[in-house]
JSON list of C-alpha atoms in Angstrom, two decimals:
[
{"chain": "V", "resi": 118, "resn": "MET", "atom": "CA", "xyz": [13.58, -3.92, 22.43]},
{"chain": "V", "resi": 119, "resn": "ASP", "atom": "CA", "xyz": [11.27, -6.07, 20.24]},
{"chain": "V", "resi": 120, "resn": "PHE", "atom": "CA", "xyz": [11.80, -7.18, 16.66]},
{"chain": "V", "resi": 121, "resn": "ASN", "atom": "CA", "xyz": [9.92, -4.24, 15.13]},
{"chain": "V", "resi": 122, "resn": "HIS", "atom": "CA", "xyz": [12.14, -1.73, 16.93]},
{"chain": "V", "resi": 123, "resn": "HIS", "atom": "CA", "xyz": [15.25, -3.55, 15.73]},
{"chain": "V", "resi": 124, "resn": "ALA", "atom": "CA", "xyz": [13.85, -3.58, 12.19]},
{"chain": "V", "resi": 125, "resn": "ASP", "atom": "CA", "xyz": [13.02, 0.15, 12.33]},
{"chain": "V", "resi": 126, "resn": "SER", "atom": "CA", "xyz": [16.52, 0.90, 13.61]},
{"chain": "V", "resi": 127, "resn": "ALA", "atom": "CA", "xyz": [18.04, -1.14, 10.77]},
{"chain": "V", "resi": 128, "resn": "LEU", "atom": "CA", "xyz": [15.88, 0.71, 8.20]},
{"chain": "V", "resi": 129, "resn": "THR", "atom": "CA", "xyz": [17.09, 4.02, 9.60]},
{"chain": "V", "resi": 130, "resn": "THR", "atom": "CA", "xyz": [20.67, 2.82, 9.24]},
{"chain": "V", "resi": 131, "resn": "LEU", "atom": "CA", "xyz": [20.01, 1.79, 5.63]},
{"chain": "V", "resi": 132, "resn": "SER", "atom": "CA", "xyz": [18.51, 5.21, 4.93]},
{"chain": "V", "resi": 133, "resn": "GLU", "atom": "CA", "xyz": [21.56, 6.93, 6.39]},
{"chain": "V", "resi": 134, "resn": "ASN", "atom": "CA", "xyz": [23.88, 4.64, 4.40]},
{"chain": "V", "resi": 135, "resn": "HIS", "atom": "CA", "xyz": [21.97, 5.54, 1.24]},
{"chain": "V", "resi": 136, "resn": "LYS", "atom": "CA", "xyz": [22.46, 9.24, 1.93]},
{"chain": "V", "resi": 137, "resn": "PHE", "atom": "CA", "xyz": [26.17, 8.64, 2.45]},
{"chain": "V", "resi": 138, "resn": "PHE", "atom": "CA", "xyz": [26.49, 6.68, -0.80]},
{"chain": "V", "resi": 139, "resn": "LYS", "atom": "CA", "xyz": [24.70, 9.44, -2.72]},
{"chain": "V", "resi": 140, "resn": "GLU", "atom": "CA", "xyz": [27.06, 12.02, -1.25]},
{"chain": "V", "resi": 141, "resn": "MET", "atom": "CA", "xyz": [30.00, 9.84, -2.29]},
{"chain": "V", "resi": 142, "resn": "ALA", "atom": "CA", "xyz": [28.55, 9.58, -5.79]},
{"chain": "V", "resi": 143, "resn": "GLU", "atom": "CA", "xyz": [28.80, 13.36, -6.12]},
{"chain": "V", "resi": 144, "resn": "PHE", "atom": "CA", "xyz": [32.47, 13.34, -5.15]},
{"chain": "V", "resi": 145, "resn": "VAL", "atom": "CA", "xyz": [33.42, 10.61, -7.63]},
{"chain": "V", "resi": 146, "resn": "SER", "atom": "CA", "xyz": [31.14, 11.77, -10.44]},
{"chain": "V", "resi": 147, "resn": "ASP", "atom": "CA", "xyz": [34.16, 12.93, -12.43]},
{"chain": "V", "resi": 148, "resn": "PHE", "atom": "CA", "xyz": [35.83, 9.55, -12.14]},
{"chain": "V", "resi": 149, "resn": "ASN", "atom": "CA", "xyz": [34.93, 6.16, -13.53]},
{"chain": "V", "resi": 150, "resn": "ASP", "atom": "CA", "xyz": [34.19, 3.95, -10.55]},
{"chain": "V", "resi": 151, "resn": "GLY", "atom": "CA", "xyz": [32.85, 1.13, -12.69]},
{"chain": "V", "resi": 152, "resn": "GLY", "atom": "CA", "xyz": [29.35, 1.67, -11.32]},
{"chain": "V", "resi": 153, "resn": "GLU", "atom": "CA", "xyz": [30.35, 0.43, -7.86]},
{"chain": "V", "resi": 154, "resn": "ILE", "atom": "CA", "xyz": [28.51, 3.16, -5.96]},
{"chain": "V", "resi": 155, "resn": "GLN", "atom": "CA", "xyz": [25.33, 2.57, -7.97]},
{"chain": "V", "resi": 156, "resn": "LYS", "atom": "CA", "xyz": [25.61, -1.12, -7.09]},
{"chain": "V", "resi": 157, "resn": "LEU", "atom": "CA", "xyz": [25.81, -0.17, -3.41]},
{"chain": "V", "resi": 158, "resn": "LEU", "atom": "CA", "xyz": [22.74, 2.05, -3.77]},
{"chain": "V", "resi": 159, "resn": "ASP", "atom": "CA", "xyz": [20.79, -0.74, -5.48]},
{"chain": "V", "resi": 160, "resn": "GLN", "atom": "CA", "xyz": [21.87, -3.28, -2.86]},
{"chain": "V", "resi": 161, "resn": "ASN", "atom": "CA", "xyz": [20.82, -0.88, -0.11]},
{"chain": "V", "resi": 162, "resn": "VAL", "atom": "CA", "xyz": [17.30, -0.65, -1.54]},
{"chain": "V", "resi": 163, "resn": "GLU", "atom": "CA", "xyz": [17.14, -4.44, -1.92]},
{"chain": "V", "resi": 164, "resn": "LEU", "atom": "CA", "xyz": [18.16, -4.87, 1.71]},
{"chain": "V", "resi": 165, "resn": "ALA", "atom": "CA", "xyz": [15.46, -2.44, 2.80]},
{"chain": "V", "resi": 166, "resn": "GLU", "atom": "CA", "xyz": [12.89, -4.31, 0.71]},
{"chain": "V", "resi": 167, "resn": "ASP", "atom": "CA", "xyz": [13.92, -7.65, 2.26]},
{"chain": "V", "resi": 168, "resn": "LEU", "atom": "CA", "xyz": [13.84, -6.17, 5.75]},
{"chain": "V", "resi": 169, "resn": "ILE", "atom": "CA", "xyz": [10.35, -4.72, 5.31]},
{"chain": "V", "resi": 170, "resn": "ARG", "atom": "CA", "xyz": [9.17, -8.04, 3.89]},
{"chain": "V", "resi": 171, "resn": "THR", "atom": "CA", "xyz": [10.60, -9.87, 6.92]},
{"chain": "V", "resi": 172, "resn": "LYS", "atom": "CA", "xyz": [9.01, -7.34, 9.26]},
{"chain": "V", "resi": 173, "resn": "SER", "atom": "CA", "xyz": [5.61, -7.77, 7.57]},
{"chain": "V", "resi": 174, "resn": "LYS", "atom": "CA", "xyz": [5.90, -11.56, 7.74]},
{"chain": "V", "resi": 175, "resn": "HIS", "atom": "CA", "xyz": [6.85, -11.33, 11.42]},
{"chain": "V", "resi": 176, "resn": "GLN", "atom": "CA", "xyz": [3.70, -9.31, 12.10]},
{"chain": "V", "resi": 177, "resn": "LEU", "atom": "CA", "xyz": [1.55, -11.85, 10.23]},
{"chain": "V", "resi": 178, "resn": "LEU", "atom": "CA", "xyz": [3.11, -14.73, 12.16]},
{"chain": "V", "resi": 179, "resn": "ASN", "atom": "CA", "xyz": [2.41, -12.92, 15.44]},
{"chain": "V", "resi": 180, "resn": "LYS", "atom": "CA", "xyz": [-1.23, -12.60, 14.46]},
{"chain": "V", "resi": 181, "resn": "ALA", "atom": "CA", "xyz": [-1.33, -16.28, 13.50]},
{"chain": "V", "resi": 182, "resn": "LEU", "atom": "CA", "xyz": [0.20, -17.23, 16.84]},
{"chain": "V", "resi": 183, "resn": "LYS", "atom": "CA", "xyz": [-2.35, -15.19, 18.79]},
{"chain": "V", "resi": 184, "resn": "HIS", "atom": "CA", "xyz": [-5.17, -16.75, 16.78]},
{"chain": "V", "resi": 185, "resn": "ALA", "atom": "CA", "xyz": [-3.83, -20.26, 17.49]},
{"chain": "V", "resi": 186, "resn": "LYS", "atom": "CA", "xyz": [-3.63, -19.49, 21.23]},
{"chain": "V", "resi": 187, "resn": "ASN", "atom": "CA", "xyz": [-7.11, -17.97, 21.41]},
{"chain": "V", "resi": 188, "resn": "SER", "atom": "CA", "xyz": [-8.82, -20.70, 19.40]},
{"chain": "V", "resi": 189, "resn": "SER", "atom": "CA", "xyz": [-7.20, -23.73, 21.03]},
{"chain": "V", "resi": 190, "resn": "ASN", "atom": "CA", "xyz": [-8.00, -25.43, 24.31]},
{"chain": "V", "resi": 191, "resn": "THR", "atom": "CA", "xyz": [-5.50, -28.25, 23.95]},
{"chain": "V", "resi": 192, "resn": "VAL", "atom": "CA", "xyz": [-1.86, -28.50, 22.90]},
{"chain": "V", "resi": 193, "resn": "GLU", "atom": "CA", "xyz": [-2.83, -30.73, 20.01]},
{"chain": "V", "resi": 194, "resn": "LYS", "atom": "CA", "xyz": [-5.39, -28.22, 18.75]},
{"chain": "V", "resi": 195, "resn": "PHE", "atom": "CA", "xyz": [-2.87, -25.38, 19.12]},
{"chain": "V", "resi": 196, "resn": "GLU", "atom": "CA", "xyz": [-0.27, -27.26, 17.07]},
{"chain": "V", "resi": 197, "resn": "GLU", "atom": "CA", "xyz": [-2.85, -28.02, 14.38]},
{"chain": "V", "resi": 198, "resn": "VAL", "atom": "CA", "xyz": [-4.06, -24.42, 14.09]},
{"chain": "V", "resi": 199, "resn": "TRP", "atom": "CA", "xyz": [-0.55, -22.98, 14.28]},
{"chain": "V", "resi": 200, "resn": "LYS", "atom": "CA", "xyz": [0.71, -25.32, 11.56]},
{"chain": "V", "resi": 201, "resn": "GLU", "atom": "CA", "xyz": [-2.16, -24.32, 9.29]},
{"chain": "V", "resi": 202, "resn": "ARG", "atom": "CA", "xyz": [-1.89, -20.59, 9.97]},
{"chain": "V", "resi": 203, "resn": "SER", "atom": "CA", "xyz": [1.90, -20.38, 9.75]},
{"chain": "V", "resi": 204, "resn": "ALA", "atom": "CA", "xyz": [1.88, -22.31, 6.47]},
{"chain": "V", "resi": 205, "resn": "ALA", "atom": "CA", "xyz": [-0.66, -19.82, 5.09]},
{"chain": "V", "resi": 206, "resn": "VAL", "atom": "CA", "xyz": [1.61, -16.93, 6.09]},
{"chain": "V", "resi": 207, "resn": "GLU", "atom": "CA", "xyz": [4.57, -18.54, 4.34]},
{"chain": "V", "resi": 208, "resn": "GLN", "atom": "CA", "xyz": [2.49, -18.76, 1.17]},
{"chain": "V", "resi": 209, "resn": "THR", "atom": "CA", "xyz": [1.33, -15.16, 1.40]},
{"chain": "V", "resi": 210, "resn": "ARG", "atom": "CA", "xyz": [2.78, -12.86, -1.23]},
{"chain": "V", "resi": 211, "resn": "ILE", "atom": "CA", "xyz": [3.82, -9.58, 0.39]},
{"chain": "V", "resi": 212, "resn": "ASP", "atom": "CA", "xyz": [3.80, -6.68, -2.06]},
{"chain": "V", "resi": 213, "resn": "VAL", "atom": "CA", "xyz": [6.55, -4.68, -0.38]},
{"chain": "V", "resi": 214, "resn": "LYS", "atom": "CA", "xyz": [7.02, -2.04, -3.08]},
{"chain": "V", "resi": 215, "resn": "ASN", "atom": "CA", "xyz": [3.41, -0.90, -2.72]},
{"chain": "V", "resi": 216, "resn": "SER", "atom": "CA", "xyz": [3.54, -0.78, 1.08]},
{"chain": "V", "resi": 217, "resn": "ALA", "atom": "CA", "xyz": [3.45, 2.58, 2.85]},
{"chain": "V", "resi": 218, "resn": "GLU", "atom": "CA", "xyz": [6.66, 1.79, 4.73]},
{"chain": "V", "resi": 219, "resn": "PHE", "atom": "CA", "xyz": [8.67, 1.07, 1.58]},
{"chain": "V", "resi": 220, "resn": "LYS", "atom": "CA", "xyz": [7.29, 4.18, -0.14]},
{"chain": "V", "resi": 221, "resn": "ASN", "atom": "CA", "xyz": [8.27, 6.27, 2.88]},
{"chain": "V", "resi": 222, "resn": "PHE", "atom": "CA", "xyz": [11.76, 4.76, 2.81]},
{"chain": "V", "resi": 223, "resn": "MET", "atom": "CA", "xyz": [12.14, 5.57, -0.89]},
{"chain": "V", "resi": 224, "resn": "LYS", "atom": "CA", "xyz": [10.89, 9.15, -0.36]},
{"chain": "V", "resi": 225, "resn": "ALA", "atom": "CA", "xyz": [13.48, 9.61, 2.35]},
{"chain": "V", "resi": 226, "resn": "VAL", "atom": "CA", "xyz": [16.41, 8.27, 0.33]},
{"chain": "V", "resi": 227, "resn": "GLU", "atom": "CA", "xyz": [15.40, 9.90, -2.96]},
{"chain": "V", "resi": 228, "resn": "SER", "atom": "CA", "xyz": [15.41, 13.31, -1.29]},
{"chain": "V", "resi": 229, "resn": "ALA", "atom": "CA", "xyz": [18.86, 12.70, 0.18]},
{"chain": "V", "resi": 230, "resn": "ALA", "atom": "CA", "xyz": [21.84, 14.63, -1.17]},
{"chain": "V", "resi": 231, "resn": "PRO", "atom": "CA", "xyz": [20.40, 15.40, -4.63]},
{"chain": "V", "resi": 232, "resn": "GLN", "atom": "CA", "xyz": [22.91, 16.21, -7.33]},
{"chain": "V", "resi": 233, "resn": "GLU", "atom": "CA", "xyz": [23.81, 19.82, -7.95]},
{"chain": "V", "resi": 234, "resn": "GLY", "atom": "CA", "xyz": [21.65, 21.48, -10.57]},
{"chain": "V", "resi": 235, "resn": "ALA", "atom": "CA", "xyz": [18.88, 18.88, -10.39]},
{"chain": "V", "resi": 236, "resn": "GLU", "atom": "CA", "xyz": [15.36, 20.30, -10.46]},
{"chain": "V", "resi": 237, "resn": "ILE", "atom": "CA", "xyz": [12.69, 19.06, -8.08]},
{"chain": "V", "resi": 238, "resn": "ASN", "atom": "CA", "xyz": [9.15, 20.47, -8.15]},
{"chain": "V", "resi": 239, "resn": "GLY", "atom": "CA", "xyz": [10.41, 23.11, -10.56]},
{"chain": "V", "resi": 240, "resn": "GLN", "atom": "CA", "xyz": [12.97, 24.54, -8.15]},
{"chain": "V", "resi": 241, "resn": "ALA", "atom": "CA", "xyz": [16.70, 24.53, -8.80]},
{"chain": "V", "resi": 242, "resn": "ASN", "atom": "CA", "xyz": [18.38, 22.31, -6.26]},
{"chain": "V", "resi": 243, "resn": "GLY", "atom": "CA", "xyz": [21.99, 23.40, -6.51]},
{"chain": "V", "resi": 244, "resn": "PRO", "atom": "CA", "xyz": [23.98, 25.21, -3.83]},
{"chain": "V", "resi": 245, "resn": "ALA", "atom": "CA", "xyz": [21.84, 27.45, -1.62]},
{"chain": "V", "resi": 246, "resn": "HIS", "atom": "CA", "xyz": [21.64, 31.05, -2.83]},
{"chain": "V", "resi": 247, "resn": "ASP", "atom": "CA", "xyz": [20.51, 34.07, -0.86]},
{"chain": "V", "resi": 248, "resn": "GLU", "atom": "CA", "xyz": [16.98, 33.81, -2.18]},
{"chain": "V", "resi": 249, "resn": "ASP", "atom": "CA", "xyz": [16.76, 30.22, -0.93]},
{"chain": "V", "resi": 250, "resn": "LEU", "atom": "CA", "xyz": [17.45, 31.17, 2.69]},
{"chain": "V", "resi": 251, "resn": "ILE", "atom": "CA", "xyz": [15.78, 33.22, 5.35]},
{"chain": "V", "resi": 252, "resn": "MET", "atom": "CA", "xyz": [17.69, 34.71, 8.28]},
{"chain": "V", "resi": 253, "resn": "GLU", "atom": "CA", "xyz": [16.34, 35.30, 11.77]},
{"chain": "V", "resi": 254, "resn": "ALA", "atom": "CA", "xyz": [16.45, 38.88, 13.08]},
{"chain": "V", "resi": 255, "resn": "THR", "atom": "CA", "xyz": [19.22, 37.88, 15.47]},
{"chain": "V", "resi": 256, "resn": "GLY", "atom": "CA", "xyz": [21.35, 36.79, 12.54]},
{"chain": "V", "resi": 257, "resn": "ALA", "atom": "CA", "xyz": [22.16, 33.61, 14.44]},
{"chain": "V", "resi": 258, "resn": "GLU", "atom": "CA", "xyz": [20.03, 31.15, 12.49]},
{"chain": "V", "resi": 259, "resn": "VAL", "atom": "CA", "xyz": [19.57, 30.53, 8.79]},
{"chain": "V", "resi": 260, "resn": "PHE", "atom": "CA", "xyz": [16.82, 28.30, 7.37]},
{"chain": "V", "resi": 261, "resn": "SER", "atom": "CA", "xyz": [16.17, 26.99, 3.91]},
{"chain": "V", "resi": 262, "resn": "LEU", "atom": "CA", "xyz": [12.90, 28.07, 2.34]},
{"chain": "V", "resi": 263, "resn": "TYR", "atom": "CA", "xyz": [12.55, 24.54, 0.98]},
{"chain": "V", "resi": 264, "resn": "ASP", "atom": "CA", "xyz": [11.30, 21.45, 2.79]},
{"chain": "V", "resi": 265, "resn": "PRO", "atom": "CA", "xyz": [14.15, 18.89, 3.22]},
{"chain": "V", "resi": 266, "resn": "TRP", "atom": "CA", "xyz": [11.97, 15.99, 1.98]},
{"chain": "V", "resi": 267, "resn": "SER", "atom": "CA", "xyz": [9.76, 17.35, -0.81]},
{"chain": "V", "resi": 268, "resn": "LYS", "atom": "CA", "xyz": [12.16, 20.18, -1.82]},
{"chain": "V", "resi": 269, "resn": "ALA", "atom": "CA", "xyz": [9.05, 22.33, -2.31]},
{"chain": "V", "resi": 270, "resn": "LEU", "atom": "CA", "xyz": [8.68, 25.80, -0.82]},
{"chain": "V", "resi": 271, "resn": "ILE", "atom": "CA", "xyz": [7.58, 25.63, 2.81]},
{"chain": "V", "resi": 272, "resn": "LYS", "atom": "CA", "xyz": [4.10, 27.06, 3.33]},
{"chain": "V", "resi": 273, "resn": "ASN", "atom": "CA", "xyz": [3.17, 25.67, 6.76]},
{"chain": "V", "resi": 274, "resn": "PRO", "atom": "CA", "xyz": [6.42, 25.52, 8.75]},
{"chain": "V", "resi": 275, "resn": "VAL", "atom": "CA", "xyz": [6.79, 23.36, 11.85]},
{"chain": "V", "resi": 276, "resn": "ARG", "atom": "CA", "xyz": [9.91, 23.36, 13.98]},
{"chain": "V", "resi": 277, "resn": "ASN", "atom": "CA", "xyz": [11.49, 20.28, 15.54]},
{"chain": "V", "resi": 278, "resn": "LYS", "atom": "CA", "xyz": [11.81, 21.20, 19.23]},
{"chain": "V", "resi": 279, "resn": "ILE", "atom": "CA", "xyz": [14.73, 18.80, 19.64]},
{"chain": "V", "resi": 280, "resn": "CYS", "atom": "CA", "xyz": [17.08, 20.22, 16.99]},
{"chain": "V", "resi": 281, "resn": "GLY", "atom": "CA", "xyz": [15.36, 23.41, 15.82]},
{"chain": "V", "resi": 282, "resn": "HIS", "atom": "CA", "xyz": [15.17, 22.44, 12.12]},
{"chain": "V", "resi": 283, "resn": "VAL", "atom": "CA", "xyz": [12.11, 23.42, 10.12]},
{"chain": "V", "resi": 284, "resn": "TYR", "atom": "CA", "xyz": [9.94, 21.26, 7.83]},
{"chain": "V", "resi": 285, "resn": "GLU", "atom": "CA", "xyz": [6.76, 21.56, 5.79]},
{"chain": "V", "resi": 286, "resn": "ARG", "atom": "CA", "xyz": [4.00, 20.27, 8.09]},
{"chain": "V", "resi": 287, "resn": "ASP", "atom": "CA", "xyz": [2.17, 18.13, 5.50]},
{"chain": "V", "resi": 288, "resn": "SER", "atom": "CA", "xyz": [5.44, 16.60, 4.32]},
{"chain": "V", "resi": 289, "resn": "VAL", "atom": "CA", "xyz": [6.79, 15.53, 7.71]},
{"chain": "V", "resi": 290, "resn": "MET", "atom": "CA", "xyz": [3.42, 14.31, 9.02]},
{"chain": "V", "resi": 291, "resn": "LEU", "atom": "CA", "xyz": [2.97, 12.10, 5.96]},
{"chain": "V", "resi": 292, "resn": "ILE", "atom": "CA", "xyz": [6.41, 10.58, 6.35]},
{"chain": "V", "resi": 293, "resn": "ILE", "atom": "CA", "xyz": [6.25, 9.86, 10.09]},
{"chain": "V", "resi": 294, "resn": "LYS", "atom": "CA", "xyz": [2.61, 8.70, 9.98]},
{"chain": "V", "resi": 295, "resn": "ASP", "atom": "CA", "xyz": [3.46, 5.04, 9.35]},
{"chain": "V", "resi": 296, "resn": "ASN", "atom": "CA", "xyz": [7.14, 5.03, 10.29]},
{"chain": "V", "resi": 297, "resn": "ILE", "atom": "CA", "xyz": [8.52, 5.62, 13.77]},
{"chain": "V", "resi": 298, "resn": "GLY", "atom": "CA", "xyz": [12.12, 5.33, 12.60]},
{"chain": "V", "resi": 299, "resn": "ILE", "atom": "CA", "xyz": [12.53, 8.71, 10.89]},
{"chain": "V", "resi": 300, "resn": "ARG", "atom": "CA", "xyz": [15.20, 11.14, 12.09]},
{"chain": "V", "resi": 301, "resn": "CYS", "atom": "CA", "xyz": [15.80, 14.76, 11.07]},
{"chain": "V", "resi": 302, "resn": "PRO", "atom": "CA", "xyz": [16.91, 14.67, 7.41]},
{"chain": "V", "resi": 303, "resn": "VAL", "atom": "CA", "xyz": [19.01, 17.82, 7.55]},
{"chain": "V", "resi": 304, "resn": "ILE", "atom": "CA", "xyz": [22.59, 16.83, 6.72]},
{"chain": "V", "resi": 305, "resn": "GLY", "atom": "CA", "xyz": [24.88, 17.27, 9.69]},
{"chain": "V", "resi": 306, "resn": "CYS", "atom": "CA", "xyz": [22.05, 17.37, 12.26]},
{"chain": "V", "resi": 307, "resn": "ALA", "atom": "CA", "xyz": [23.27, 15.93, 15.58]},
{"chain": "V", "resi": 308, "resn": "ASN", "atom": "CA", "xyz": [19.74, 15.05, 16.71]},
{"chain": "V", "resi": 309, "resn": "ARG", "atom": "CA", "xyz": [19.49, 11.25, 16.90]},
{"chain": "V", "resi": 310, "resn": "SER", "atom": "CA", "xyz": [15.90, 11.12, 18.21]},
{"chain": "V", "resi": 311, "resn": "TYR", "atom": "CA", "xyz": [13.17, 9.75, 15.98]},
{"chain": "V", "resi": 312, "resn": "ILE", "atom": "CA", "xyz": [10.72, 12.46, 14.95]},
{"chain": "V", "resi": 313, "resn": "GLN", "atom": "CA", "xyz": [7.40, 12.30, 16.81]},
{"chain": "V", "resi": 314, "resn": "PRO", "atom": "CA", "xyz": [4.34, 14.55, 16.40]},
{"chain": "V", "resi": 315, "resn": "VAL", "atom": "CA", "xyz": [4.89, 15.96, 19.92]},
{"chain": "V", "resi": 316, "resn": "HIS", "atom": "CA", "xyz": [8.32, 17.21, 18.79]},
{"chain": "V", "resi": 317, "resn": "LEU", "atom": "CA", "xyz": [6.76, 19.47, 16.14]},
{"chain": "V", "resi": 318, "resn": "VAL", "atom": "CA", "xyz": [5.47, 22.95, 16.87]},
{"chain": "V", "resi": 319, "resn": "LYS", "atom": "CA", "xyz": [4.02, 25.45, 14.43]},
{"chain": "V", "resi": 320, "resn": "ASP", "atom": "CA", "xyz": [6.39, 28.34, 13.79]},
{"chain": "V", "resi": 321, "resn": "HIS", "atom": "CA", "xyz": [4.11, 31.36, 13.41]},
{"chain": "V", "resi": 322, "resn": "ASP", "atom": "CA", "xyz": [6.94, 33.88, 13.21]},
{"chain": "V", "resi": 323, "resn": "LEU", "atom": "CA", "xyz": [8.68, 32.01, 10.41]},
{"chain": "V", "resi": 324, "resn": "GLN", "atom": "CA", "xyz": [5.40, 31.55, 8.55]},
{"chain": "V", "resi": 325, "resn": "GLN", "atom": "CA", "xyz": [4.86, 35.33, 8.56]},
{"chain": "V", "resi": 326, "resn": "LYS", "atom": "CA", "xyz": [8.38, 35.87, 7.23]},
{"chain": "V", "resi": 327, "resn": "LEU", "atom": "CA", "xyz": [7.85, 33.27, 4.52]},
{"chain": "V", "resi": 328, "resn": "GLN", "atom": "CA", "xyz": [4.57, 34.87, 3.49]},
{"chain": "V", "resi": 329, "resn": "GLN", "atom": "CA", "xyz": [6.24, 38.28, 3.41]},
{"chain": "V", "resi": 330, "resn": "ARG", "atom": "CA", "xyz": [9.10, 36.89, 1.35]},
{"chain": "V", "resi": 331, "resn": "MET", "atom": "CA", "xyz": [6.68, 35.37, -1.15]},
{"chain": "V", "resi": 332, "resn": "SER", "atom": "CA", "xyz": [4.71, 38.63, -1.36]},
{"chain": "V", "resi": 333, "resn": "ASP", "atom": "CA", "xyz": [7.93, 40.56, -2.01]},
{"chain": "V", "resi": 334, "resn": "ALA", "atom": "CA", "xyz": [8.90, 38.08, -4.72]},
{"chain": "V", "resi": 335, "resn": "ILE", "atom": "CA", "xyz": [5.51, 38.51, -6.44]},
{"chain": "V", "resi": 336, "resn": "GLU", "atom": "CA", "xyz": [5.84, 42.31, -6.29]},
{"chain": "V", "resi": 337, "resn": "ASP", "atom": "CA", "xyz": [9.37, 42.15, -7.71]},
{"chain": "V", "resi": 338, "resn": "GLU", "atom": "CA", "xyz": [8.16, 39.92, -10.55]},
{"chain": "V", "resi": 339, "resn": "SER", "atom": "CA", "xyz": [5.28, 42.30, -11.31]},
{"chain": "V", "resi": 340, "resn": "SER", "atom": "CA", "xyz": [7.65, 45.27, -11.32]},
{"chain": "V", "resi": 341, "resn": "SER", "atom": "CA", "xyz": [9.99, 43.50, -13.69]},
{"chain": "V", "resi": 342, "resn": "GLU", "atom": "CA", "xyz": [7.12, 42.75, -16.08]},
{"chain": "V", "resi": 343, "resn": "ASP", "atom": "CA", "xyz": [5.95, 46.38, -15.96]},
{"chain": "V", "resi": 344, "resn": "GLU", "atom": "CA", "xyz": [9.47, 47.63, -16.73]},
{"chain": "V", "resi": 345, "resn": "GLY", "atom": "CA", "xyz": [9.75, 45.17, -19.61]},
{"chain": "V", "resi": 346, "resn": "GLN", "atom": "CA", "xyz": [6.47, 46.39, -21.10]},
{"chain": "V", "resi": 347, "resn": "ALA", "atom": "CA", "xyz": [7.54, 50.02, -20.67]},
{"chain": "V", "resi": 348, "resn": "ASP", "atom": "CA", "xyz": [10.72, 49.35, -22.64]},
{"chain": "V", "resi": 349, "resn": "HIS", "atom": "CA", "xyz": [8.60, 48.23, -25.55]}
]
């Protein structure tokens, strides 16, 4: 396993730790912990930032090394080019916070274990109510209507073939596009495999049910408005 794979694995661990710390924060919210959990959350983000910076620098040094090998026909020339190129890398300022990988990491951890009652994309994010779930005809499976990352209503559902959990297609594809170290975000999921595009299949049956549910909700809202106008 090369350095990048080790770094991706470490980032996944940091993401999981962040989720755990956020869950702990909910349990101790009624107690004064002196801000210790928030410190752990901040340190976790700093570690991720440092790791991504190191990973980026490692990639730049690899490119510098290849350039030195390809442009040198003697050991002396190689040492000269490598010294120049590696020094340039060390002087390079890496803007980690604006990198796609750091943004993906922050999206993953910010969507983890949100506090009860918080609102994301206009939807209440407290305990799941009946209207937030959809049940298969067999009664064996229950799915949230909301994407686990964006917390928005799912419109184009794709199912993870490995664990069976459902995501919004645009949301999951954006997150895994530049990061191979993303696992299923559903809390309690036993699937330890990193999500890959080949794992995702469009769920046509669920999409029809979602569309029907949305249509029913619109009809119910229209009926309520008509009844309210009739009362006046």
